[in-house]
Short mmCIF file of C-alpha atoms and ligand atoms in Angstrom, two decimals:
data_model
loop_
_atom_site.label_atom_id
_atom_site.label_comp_id
_atom_site.label_asym_id
_atom_site.label_seq_id
_atom_site.Cartn_x
_atom_site.Cartn_y
_atom_site.Cartn_z
CA MET A 1 -123.44 5.68 -150.28
CA ILE A 2 -123.29 4.61 -153.94
CA ARG A 3 -122.00 1.15 -154.78
CA LEU A 4 -120.95 0.22 -158.31
CA TYR A 5 -119.98 -3.06 -159.89
CA ASP A 6 -116.43 -2.60 -161.15
CA THR A 7 -115.56 -4.77 -164.16
CA LEU A 8 -111.82 -4.62 -163.35
CA SER A 9 -112.10 -6.04 -159.82
CA ARG A 10 -115.23 -8.11 -160.65
CA GLU A 11 -117.03 -6.92 -157.54
CA LYS A 12 -119.48 -4.34 -156.28
CA ARG A 13 -117.51 -1.61 -154.53
CA GLU A 14 -118.37 1.45 -152.51
CA PHE A 15 -117.95 4.52 -154.72
CA VAL A 16 -115.33 6.78 -153.13
CA PRO A 17 -114.27 9.53 -155.54
CA GLN A 18 -110.71 10.91 -155.62
CA ASP A 19 -112.10 14.42 -155.10
CA PRO A 20 -115.80 14.66 -154.17
CA LYS A 21 -115.82 18.25 -155.47
CA ARG A 22 -114.55 17.21 -158.90
CA ILE A 23 -115.72 13.71 -159.76
CA THR A 24 -114.64 12.63 -163.23
CA MET A 25 -116.58 10.31 -165.54
CA TYR A 26 -115.80 9.41 -169.15
CA VAL A 27 -118.09 7.44 -171.43
CA CYS A 28 -117.15 6.35 -174.95
CA GLY A 29 -119.49 8.27 -177.24
CA PRO A 30 -120.84 7.76 -180.74
CA THR A 31 -118.99 7.32 -184.01
CA VAL A 32 -121.14 9.67 -186.07
CA TYR A 33 -121.81 7.99 -189.42
CA GLY A 34 -125.40 6.78 -188.99
CA ARG A 35 -128.49 7.06 -186.88
CA ALA A 36 -128.17 5.74 -183.30
CA HIS A 37 -130.20 2.61 -182.51
CA ILE A 38 -131.85 1.65 -179.25
CA GLY A 39 -128.79 -0.42 -178.26
CA ASN A 40 -126.63 2.71 -178.62
CA ALA A 41 -129.12 4.65 -176.51
CA ARG A 42 -128.78 2.30 -173.53
CA PRO A 43 -125.39 3.60 -172.27
CA ALA A 44 -126.42 7.21 -173.02
CA VAL A 45 -129.51 6.81 -170.78
CA LEU A 46 -127.71 4.75 -168.13
CA PHE A 47 -124.81 7.16 -167.63
CA ASP A 48 -127.17 10.13 -167.77
CA MET A 49 -128.96 8.54 -164.81
CA LEU A 50 -125.69 7.84 -162.98
CA ALA A 51 -124.73 11.51 -163.52
CA ARG A 52 -128.07 12.56 -161.96
CA LEU A 53 -127.46 10.28 -158.98
CA ILE A 54 -123.91 11.55 -158.41
CA ARG A 55 -125.08 15.19 -158.63
CA ASN A 56 -127.90 14.41 -156.20
CA ASP A 57 -125.51 12.86 -153.67
CA PHE A 58 -122.39 15.01 -154.09
CA GLY A 59 -123.87 18.32 -155.30
CA PRO A 60 -124.93 19.82 -158.63
CA GLY A 61 -121.41 21.00 -159.53
CA SER A 62 -119.58 17.89 -158.34
CA LEU A 63 -119.32 15.97 -161.61
CA VAL A 64 -117.36 16.54 -164.82
CA TYR A 65 -118.89 14.15 -167.34
CA ALA A 66 -117.10 13.78 -170.69
CA ARG A 67 -118.52 11.86 -173.64
CA ASN A 68 -116.52 12.02 -176.85
CA VAL A 69 -117.61 12.31 -180.47
CA THR A 70 -115.62 10.15 -182.89
CA ASP A 71 -115.78 12.33 -185.99
CA VAL A 72 -112.93 10.77 -187.96
CA ASP A 73 -113.24 7.07 -188.77
CA ASP A 74 -113.12 4.75 -191.80
CA LYS A 75 -116.93 4.41 -191.84
CA ILE A 76 -117.37 8.20 -191.88
CA ILE A 77 -114.79 8.45 -194.68
CA ALA A 78 -116.61 5.71 -196.67
CA SER A 79 -120.02 7.44 -196.24
CA ALA A 80 -118.50 10.78 -197.29
CA GLU A 81 -117.00 9.21 -200.43
CA ALA A 82 -120.32 7.55 -201.27
CA GLU A 83 -122.14 10.89 -201.01
CA GLY A 84 -119.34 12.93 -202.58
CA VAL A 85 -119.07 15.27 -199.60
CA GLU A 86 -116.45 16.11 -196.97
CA PRO A 87 -116.35 13.79 -193.92
CA SER A 88 -117.29 16.79 -191.76
CA VAL A 89 -120.68 16.97 -193.54
CA ILE A 90 -121.45 13.37 -192.52
CA SER A 91 -120.15 13.73 -188.96
CA ALA A 92 -121.95 17.06 -188.32
CA ARG A 93 -125.24 15.63 -189.63
CA TYR A 94 -125.17 12.49 -187.50
CA GLU A 95 -123.86 14.26 -184.42
CA GLN A 96 -126.88 16.57 -184.57
CA HIS A 97 -129.19 13.55 -184.99
CA TYR A 98 -127.52 11.90 -182.00
CA VAL A 99 -127.96 14.98 -179.81
CA ASP A 100 -131.63 15.28 -180.88
CA ASP A 101 -132.42 11.57 -180.45
CA MET A 102 -130.79 11.33 -177.03
CA GLY A 103 -132.37 14.64 -176.01
CA ALA A 104 -135.78 13.15 -176.79
CA LEU A 105 -134.92 10.32 -174.37
CA GLY A 106 -134.24 12.90 -171.66
CA VAL A 107 -130.44 12.55 -171.89
CA GLU A 108 -128.84 15.81 -170.79
CA PRO A 109 -125.71 16.91 -172.68
CA PRO A 110 -122.45 15.84 -170.98
CA THR A 111 -120.29 18.53 -169.38
CA ILE A 112 -117.74 18.18 -172.18
CA ALA A 113 -118.08 16.58 -175.62
CA PRO A 114 -114.54 16.48 -177.06
CA HIS A 115 -114.25 15.84 -180.82
CA ALA A 116 -111.47 13.65 -182.24
CA THR A 117 -110.67 16.06 -185.08
CA ARG A 118 -110.04 18.87 -182.57
CA GLU A 119 -107.71 16.79 -180.38
CA ILE A 120 -105.09 15.64 -182.87
CA GLY A 121 -102.30 17.50 -181.02
CA PRO A 122 -102.91 15.75 -177.67
CA MET A 123 -103.20 12.41 -179.50
CA ILE A 124 -99.83 12.88 -181.25
CA ALA A 125 -98.25 13.90 -177.92
CA LEU A 126 -99.68 10.79 -176.27
CA ILE A 127 -98.44 8.47 -179.07
CA GLU A 128 -94.90 9.84 -178.68
CA ARG A 129 -94.67 8.65 -175.06
CA PRO A 130 -94.95 4.86 -175.55
CA ILE A 131 -92.58 5.14 -178.57
CA GLU A 132 -89.96 6.79 -176.33
CA LEU A 133 -90.48 4.17 -173.65
CA GLY A 134 -90.25 1.21 -176.01
CA HIS A 135 -93.94 0.23 -175.91
CA ALA A 136 -94.74 1.36 -179.45
CA TYR A 137 -92.98 1.41 -182.82
CA GLU A 138 -93.27 2.95 -186.25
CA ALA A 139 -93.68 0.75 -189.33
CA GLU A 140 -94.65 1.75 -192.88
CA GLY A 141 -96.27 5.02 -191.81
CA HIS A 142 -98.15 3.30 -188.98
CA VAL A 143 -97.50 3.52 -185.28
CA LEU A 144 -98.37 0.36 -183.36
CA PHE A 145 -98.57 -0.44 -179.69
CA ASN A 146 -96.50 -3.52 -178.91
CA VAL A 147 -98.77 -5.69 -176.75
CA PRO A 148 -96.09 -8.14 -175.45
CA SER A 149 -94.18 -5.12 -174.05
CA ASP A 150 -96.93 -4.63 -171.44
CA PRO A 151 -97.01 -7.45 -168.86
CA ASP A 152 -100.35 -6.16 -167.50
CA TYR A 153 -102.11 -6.32 -170.86
CA GLY A 154 -105.40 -8.20 -170.39
CA ILE A 155 -106.17 -7.12 -166.80
CA LEU A 156 -109.64 -5.82 -167.66
CA SER A 157 -110.93 -8.50 -170.03
CA ARG A 158 -108.90 -11.33 -168.44
CA ARG A 159 -108.50 -12.93 -171.84
CA ASP A 160 -105.63 -15.27 -172.50
CA ARG A 161 -103.47 -14.79 -175.55
CA GLU A 162 -105.33 -17.42 -177.59
CA ALA A 163 -108.66 -15.64 -177.10
CA MET A 164 -107.10 -12.25 -177.82
CA LEU A 165 -105.70 -13.45 -181.11
CA ALA A 166 -108.85 -15.29 -182.20
CA GLY A 167 -110.12 -12.26 -184.09
CA ALA A 168 -106.80 -11.35 -185.71
CA ARG A 169 -105.86 -14.75 -187.13
CA GLY A 170 -105.30 -15.02 -190.88
CA GLU A 171 -105.26 -11.29 -191.55
CA VAL A 172 -102.24 -10.04 -189.66
CA ALA A 173 -100.72 -6.99 -191.36
CA PRO A 174 -97.06 -7.59 -192.39
CA TYR A 175 -95.83 -4.50 -190.51
CA LYS A 176 -96.98 -5.86 -187.10
CA GLN A 177 -94.24 -7.21 -184.83
CA ASP A 178 -96.86 -9.23 -182.95
CA PRO A 179 -100.33 -10.20 -184.20
CA ALA A 180 -101.95 -8.61 -181.08
CA ASP A 181 -100.34 -5.20 -181.69
CA PHE A 182 -102.85 -2.42 -182.30
CA ILE A 183 -102.77 0.80 -184.29
CA LEU A 184 -102.13 4.19 -182.68
CA TRP A 185 -101.67 6.08 -185.95
CA LYS A 186 -102.15 5.14 -189.60
CA PRO A 187 -101.27 6.79 -192.90
CA SER A 188 -103.91 8.60 -194.99
CA GLU A 189 -103.75 8.10 -198.73
CA GLU A 190 -103.87 11.08 -201.11
CA GLY A 191 -107.29 12.75 -200.98
CA VAL A 192 -108.25 11.16 -197.64
CA ILE A 193 -108.60 13.27 -194.49
CA GLY A 194 -105.32 13.44 -192.58
CA TRP A 195 -102.99 15.50 -190.41
CA ASP A 196 -99.23 16.02 -190.43
CA SER A 197 -97.41 14.06 -187.77
CA PRO A 198 -93.84 12.95 -186.97
CA TRP A 199 -94.76 9.71 -188.83
CA GLY A 200 -96.11 11.37 -191.97
CA ARG A 201 -99.58 12.49 -192.97
CA GLY A 202 -102.22 10.29 -191.39
CA ARG A 203 -104.95 9.92 -188.82
CA PRO A 204 -105.31 8.46 -185.33
CA GLY A 205 -106.52 4.98 -184.46
CA TRP A 206 -109.75 4.85 -182.48
CA HIS A 207 -108.40 3.65 -179.12
CA ILE A 208 -105.88 6.49 -178.69
CA GLU A 209 -108.66 9.04 -178.99
CA CYS A 210 -110.25 8.19 -175.64
CA SER A 211 -106.92 7.95 -173.79
CA ALA A 212 -105.85 11.37 -175.11
CA MET A 213 -109.15 13.05 -174.32
CA ILE A 214 -109.27 11.60 -170.81
CA HIS A 215 -105.76 12.84 -170.09
CA ASN A 216 -106.33 16.22 -171.73
CA HIS A 217 -109.68 17.06 -170.11
CA LEU A 218 -109.96 14.99 -166.93
CA GLY A 219 -106.45 13.97 -165.82
CA PRO A 220 -104.30 10.81 -165.72
CA THR A 221 -106.75 8.85 -163.51
CA ILE A 222 -110.52 9.27 -163.68
CA ASP A 223 -113.16 8.04 -161.26
CA ILE A 224 -115.54 6.26 -163.62
CA HIS A 225 -115.04 4.94 -167.14
CA GLY A 226 -118.16 3.67 -168.83
CA GLY A 227 -119.41 2.03 -171.98
CA GLY A 228 -121.06 -1.06 -173.40
CA LEU A 229 -119.82 -4.60 -172.64
CA ASP A 230 -118.55 -4.93 -176.20
CA LEU A 231 -115.96 -2.22 -175.50
CA ILE A 232 -114.15 -4.20 -172.76
CA PHE A 233 -112.05 -5.93 -175.40
CA PRO A 234 -110.21 -4.68 -177.27
CA HIS A 235 -111.14 -0.99 -176.87
CA HIS A 236 -110.90 -0.47 -173.11
CA GLU A 237 -108.06 -2.98 -172.75
CA ASN A 238 -106.10 -0.93 -175.29
CA GLU A 239 -107.00 2.36 -173.60
CA ILE A 240 -105.62 0.99 -170.33
CA ALA A 241 -102.41 -0.31 -171.91
CA GLN A 242 -101.49 2.87 -173.78
CA SER A 243 -102.48 5.24 -170.94
CA ARG A 244 -100.66 3.31 -168.22
CA CYS A 245 -97.54 2.90 -170.35
CA ALA A 246 -97.56 6.62 -171.19
CA HIS A 247 -98.23 7.86 -167.66
CA GLY A 248 -95.88 5.89 -165.44
CA GLY A 249 -98.29 3.06 -164.65
CA VAL A 250 -101.01 5.08 -162.88
CA PRO A 251 -104.46 3.50 -163.33
CA LEU A 252 -106.64 5.00 -166.06
CA ALA A 253 -109.92 4.61 -164.17
CA ARG A 254 -110.91 3.64 -160.64
CA TYR A 255 -114.29 2.13 -161.53
CA TRP A 256 -115.13 0.44 -164.83
CA VAL A 257 -118.88 0.33 -165.48
CA HIS A 258 -120.23 -1.63 -168.45
CA ASN A 259 -123.81 -2.05 -169.64
CA GLY A 260 -125.27 -5.17 -171.28
CA PHE A 261 -126.68 -5.40 -174.79
CA VAL A 262 -130.14 -4.75 -176.11
CA ASP A 263 -131.30 -7.98 -177.80
CA MET A 264 -133.62 -8.50 -180.73
CA GLY A 265 -134.89 -12.04 -180.27
CA ALA A 266 -131.78 -14.17 -179.81
CA GLU A 267 -129.33 -11.66 -181.28
CA LYS A 268 -127.64 -8.52 -180.03
CA MET A 269 -129.04 -5.43 -181.78
CA SER A 270 -126.32 -4.25 -184.14
CA LYS A 271 -125.93 -2.26 -187.30
CA SER A 272 -123.87 -5.03 -188.91
CA LEU A 273 -126.61 -7.63 -188.27
CA GLY A 274 -129.19 -5.26 -189.77
CA ASN A 275 -131.68 -5.85 -186.94
CA ILE A 276 -131.81 -2.37 -185.50
CA VAL A 277 -134.65 -0.25 -184.18
CA THR A 278 -133.88 3.44 -183.80
CA PRO A 279 -135.28 5.98 -181.35
CA SER A 280 -136.08 8.23 -184.33
CA GLU A 281 -138.36 5.53 -185.86
CA LEU A 282 -140.07 4.88 -182.55
CA LEU A 283 -140.57 8.59 -181.90
CA ALA A 284 -141.99 9.02 -185.42
CA GLN A 285 -144.47 6.22 -184.61
CA GLY A 286 -145.77 8.42 -181.83
CA HIS A 287 -143.98 6.92 -178.83
CA HIS A 288 -142.93 9.43 -176.21
CA GLY A 289 -139.20 9.65 -175.43
CA GLU A 290 -139.93 8.92 -171.76
CA THR A 291 -141.59 5.64 -172.72
CA LEU A 292 -138.40 4.55 -174.49
CA ARG A 293 -136.28 5.76 -171.58
CA LEU A 294 -138.33 3.76 -169.09
CA ALA A 295 -138.12 0.69 -171.34
CA LEU A 296 -134.31 1.06 -171.38
CA LEU A 297 -134.20 1.34 -167.58
CA SER A 298 -136.65 -1.51 -166.94
CA ALA A 299 -133.93 -4.19 -166.72
CA HIS A 300 -130.81 -3.99 -164.58
CA TYR A 301 -128.09 -2.38 -166.69
CA ARG A 302 -125.74 -5.36 -166.52
CA GLN A 303 -128.43 -7.75 -167.78
CA PRO A 304 -129.34 -8.13 -171.44
CA LEU A 305 -132.48 -6.20 -172.38
CA PRO A 306 -134.80 -7.95 -174.84
CA TRP A 307 -136.48 -5.22 -176.91
CA THR A 308 -140.09 -6.04 -177.81
CA GLU A 309 -143.29 -4.18 -178.65
CA THR A 310 -144.75 -5.52 -175.39
CA LEU A 311 -141.94 -3.89 -173.42
CA VAL A 312 -142.72 -0.52 -175.04
CA ALA A 313 -146.48 -0.92 -174.40
CA GLN A 314 -145.86 -1.91 -170.75
CA SER A 315 -143.58 1.08 -170.28
CA LYS A 316 -146.26 3.42 -171.63
CA ALA A 317 -148.85 1.87 -169.30
CA THR A 318 -146.50 2.26 -166.31
CA LEU A 319 -145.94 5.91 -167.12
CA ASP A 320 -149.68 6.51 -167.64
CA ARG A 321 -150.23 5.11 -164.16
CA LEU A 322 -147.45 7.23 -162.65
CA TYR A 323 -148.68 10.40 -164.34
CA ARG A 324 -152.25 9.72 -163.21
CA SER A 325 -151.18 9.06 -159.65
CA ALA A 326 -148.95 12.16 -159.53
CA GLY A 327 -151.61 14.33 -161.16
CA GLU A 328 -150.85 18.05 -160.91
CA ALA A 329 -149.32 17.66 -157.43
CA GLN A 330 -146.06 19.49 -156.69
CA PRO A 331 -142.97 17.27 -156.46
CA GLY A 332 -142.34 16.14 -152.88
CA GLU A 333 -139.10 14.84 -151.41
CA VAL A 334 -137.05 12.12 -153.10
CA ALA A 335 -138.20 8.81 -151.59
CA GLU A 336 -135.44 6.99 -149.68
CA GLY A 337 -136.50 3.59 -151.01
CA VAL A 338 -136.11 4.72 -154.61
CA ILE A 339 -132.75 6.39 -154.14
CA ASP A 340 -131.39 3.51 -152.07
CA ALA A 341 -132.22 1.11 -154.90
CA LEU A 342 -130.33 3.33 -157.34
CA ARG A 343 -127.37 3.66 -154.97
CA ASP A 344 -127.11 -0.13 -154.94
CA ASP A 345 -125.41 -0.53 -158.34
CA LEU A 346 -128.21 1.33 -160.12
CA ASN A 347 -130.93 -1.20 -159.40
CA THR A 348 -133.55 0.38 -161.65
CA PRO A 349 -136.07 -2.52 -161.58
CA LEU A 350 -136.30 -2.17 -157.79
CA ALA A 351 -136.36 1.64 -157.97
CA LEU A 352 -139.22 1.52 -160.48
CA SER A 353 -141.25 -0.93 -158.44
CA ARG A 354 -140.84 1.26 -155.35
CA LEU A 355 -141.73 4.32 -157.41
CA SER A 356 -145.01 2.69 -158.47
CA GLN A 357 -146.04 2.30 -154.83
CA LEU A 358 -145.77 6.03 -154.09
CA GLU A 359 -148.83 8.31 -154.02
CA GLY A 360 -149.61 11.93 -154.86
CA GLY A 361 -146.63 14.19 -155.57
CA ALA A 362 -144.17 11.75 -153.99
CA PRO A 363 -143.26 9.89 -157.21
CA LYS A 364 -142.39 13.11 -159.01
CA ALA A 365 -139.16 14.06 -157.24
CA SER A 366 -137.92 10.47 -157.25
CA ALA A 367 -138.85 9.97 -160.89
CA ARG A 368 -136.76 12.99 -161.89
CA LEU A 369 -133.67 11.12 -160.67
CA LEU A 370 -134.49 8.50 -163.29
CA GLY A 371 -135.24 11.22 -165.83
CA LEU A 372 -138.98 10.40 -165.82
CA LEU A 373 -142.18 12.43 -165.19
CA GLY A 374 -140.49 15.41 -166.79
CA VAL A 375 -143.56 16.84 -168.56
CA SER A 376 -146.86 18.09 -167.19
CA HIS A 377 -149.84 15.83 -166.68
CA ALA A 378 -151.73 17.58 -169.49
CA GLU A 379 -148.80 17.33 -171.88
CA TRP A 380 -148.30 13.62 -171.17
CA PHE A 381 -151.90 12.75 -171.99
CA GLN A 382 -152.12 15.15 -174.94
CA GLY A 383 -151.23 12.52 -177.53
CA ASP A 384 -154.01 10.39 -176.08
CA GLY A 385 -156.68 12.57 -177.70
CA ASP A 386 -157.09 10.13 -180.59
CA ALA A 387 -160.32 8.16 -180.93
CA SER A 388 -159.05 4.69 -179.99
CA SER A 389 -157.36 5.79 -176.78
CA ILE A 390 -160.44 7.84 -175.78
CA GLU A 391 -162.62 4.77 -176.31
CA ALA A 392 -160.19 2.77 -174.16
CA ARG A 393 -160.41 5.34 -171.36
CA ILE A 394 -164.25 5.31 -171.58
CA GLU A 395 -164.21 1.54 -171.19
CA GLU A 396 -161.83 1.87 -168.24
CA ARG A 397 -164.23 4.41 -166.69
CA ALA A 398 -167.28 2.18 -167.28
CA LEU A 399 -165.49 -0.66 -165.51
CA ALA A 400 -164.59 1.60 -162.60
CA LYS A 401 -168.23 2.70 -162.27
CA LYS A 402 -169.39 -0.92 -162.39
CA ASN A 403 -166.98 -1.62 -159.50
CA ARG A 404 -168.38 1.42 -157.68
CA ASP A 405 -164.94 3.05 -157.87
CA PHE A 406 -166.39 6.50 -158.52
CA ALA A 407 -163.16 8.30 -157.63
CA THR A 408 -161.36 6.63 -160.55
CA ALA A 409 -164.34 7.20 -162.85
CA ASP A 410 -164.36 10.92 -162.01
CA ARG A 411 -160.61 11.17 -162.41
CA ILE A 412 -160.75 9.68 -165.93
CA ARG A 413 -163.45 12.21 -166.87
CA GLU A 414 -161.27 15.04 -165.52
CA GLU A 415 -158.15 13.78 -167.26
CA LEU A 416 -159.92 13.65 -170.59
CA LYS A 417 -161.22 17.14 -169.97
CA THR A 418 -157.66 18.42 -169.58
CA VAL A 419 -156.96 17.26 -173.15
CA GLY A 420 -160.19 18.85 -174.42
CA ILE A 421 -162.43 15.78 -174.47
CA VAL A 422 -165.89 16.03 -172.92
CA LEU A 423 -167.81 12.88 -171.89
CA GLU A 424 -171.59 12.73 -171.98
CA ASP A 425 -173.41 9.95 -170.18
CA GLY A 426 -176.72 8.93 -171.76
CA ALA A 427 -179.17 6.04 -171.82
CA GLY A 428 -177.17 4.26 -174.52
CA GLY A 429 -173.84 4.64 -172.70
CA THR A 430 -171.12 7.27 -172.81
CA THR A 431 -170.34 9.38 -175.85
CA TRP A 432 -167.59 11.97 -176.30
CA ARG A 433 -166.97 15.18 -178.17
CA ARG A 434 -164.14 17.65 -178.52
CA GLU A 435 -164.55 20.82 -176.52
ZN1 LIG B 501 -113.34 4.86 -175.65
#
């Protein structure tokens, strides 16, 4: 039985899907105007792992996982103008980077990846509903959701009105009836990407995109809605308000799962703070995608994750150990201890510590649930054929011999042999050459 912490009810709850043969999960995906950073990769890896767990427990075909691509947005438009190209050039480029970067971290593609620019019809249809029902209004080419019209507004974030307005103060647009009102549709100026609508030529607001895609692809109520903590307010609060008001008050999602931030020192990693580290940089430095994936899973997902060089080095060492212990053995059965830890609100630190205690082929099957140990032993140690890491292994072997641990010493010799390195023991110590 899987248990998940639900942000809406503020408690860990047993996961009981509406239909165990068609479990629905939606995760807010990337706005494709720049390279993803490690903080952006955390939800991608986390929900990829949750998808693996659900498919393990309910069956391979049990889950429909949708993650959207926001391919129309003011930042994309600004980048396109700066480069003198169409917005689609920017969004296609960074979507491909996103797919490649996440793929390197072992993130499998979602079942569906709806694109905002291909869902304008469903978005317009969804905007019309709250207008008809008196929850939204048109003003100066904009359509706005009227927050005071929804008595349940704030149920997810539990913010009071003061806190909700804190960000809006001083810059309230004149066409808003209430300062908390948010945009469903906005006009596009001449020469800016736009679509015809009952309210003139324009483009959708960001929040409506997710509500429309959820309704269009998954249904009025989904099982799991996921994303980073920073999306709780206003994004997910707004999704709930517009979806419930449009669909007769049915809940939008039954479980709300939010991951914590990746920190750089004392600050959250963010593009606007300029303190980002990207998977593409780390991969270019020679780190393996699995090392970064393990680093992202090393803390519990609801906790902040401080990103440091030490964390990356420790993750590599952990994987080296796991690969050595698994060797070329065939994957065994998934270990109950590991899967139980994951079923308990995705307790990855506990799952990883239990994984480290397994021997032989046993870690392999369990590690696959976490998206680890996906390459062969030889492939994993291939990059280790550089001089400094060979010297380090020789030292490790000398120490093992000194401790009369000849099994380890022999294993290191064999492992180096698999990557084409031959050790020769002589009077002056051990030397090496390439085969
Ligand atoms: Zn969303």
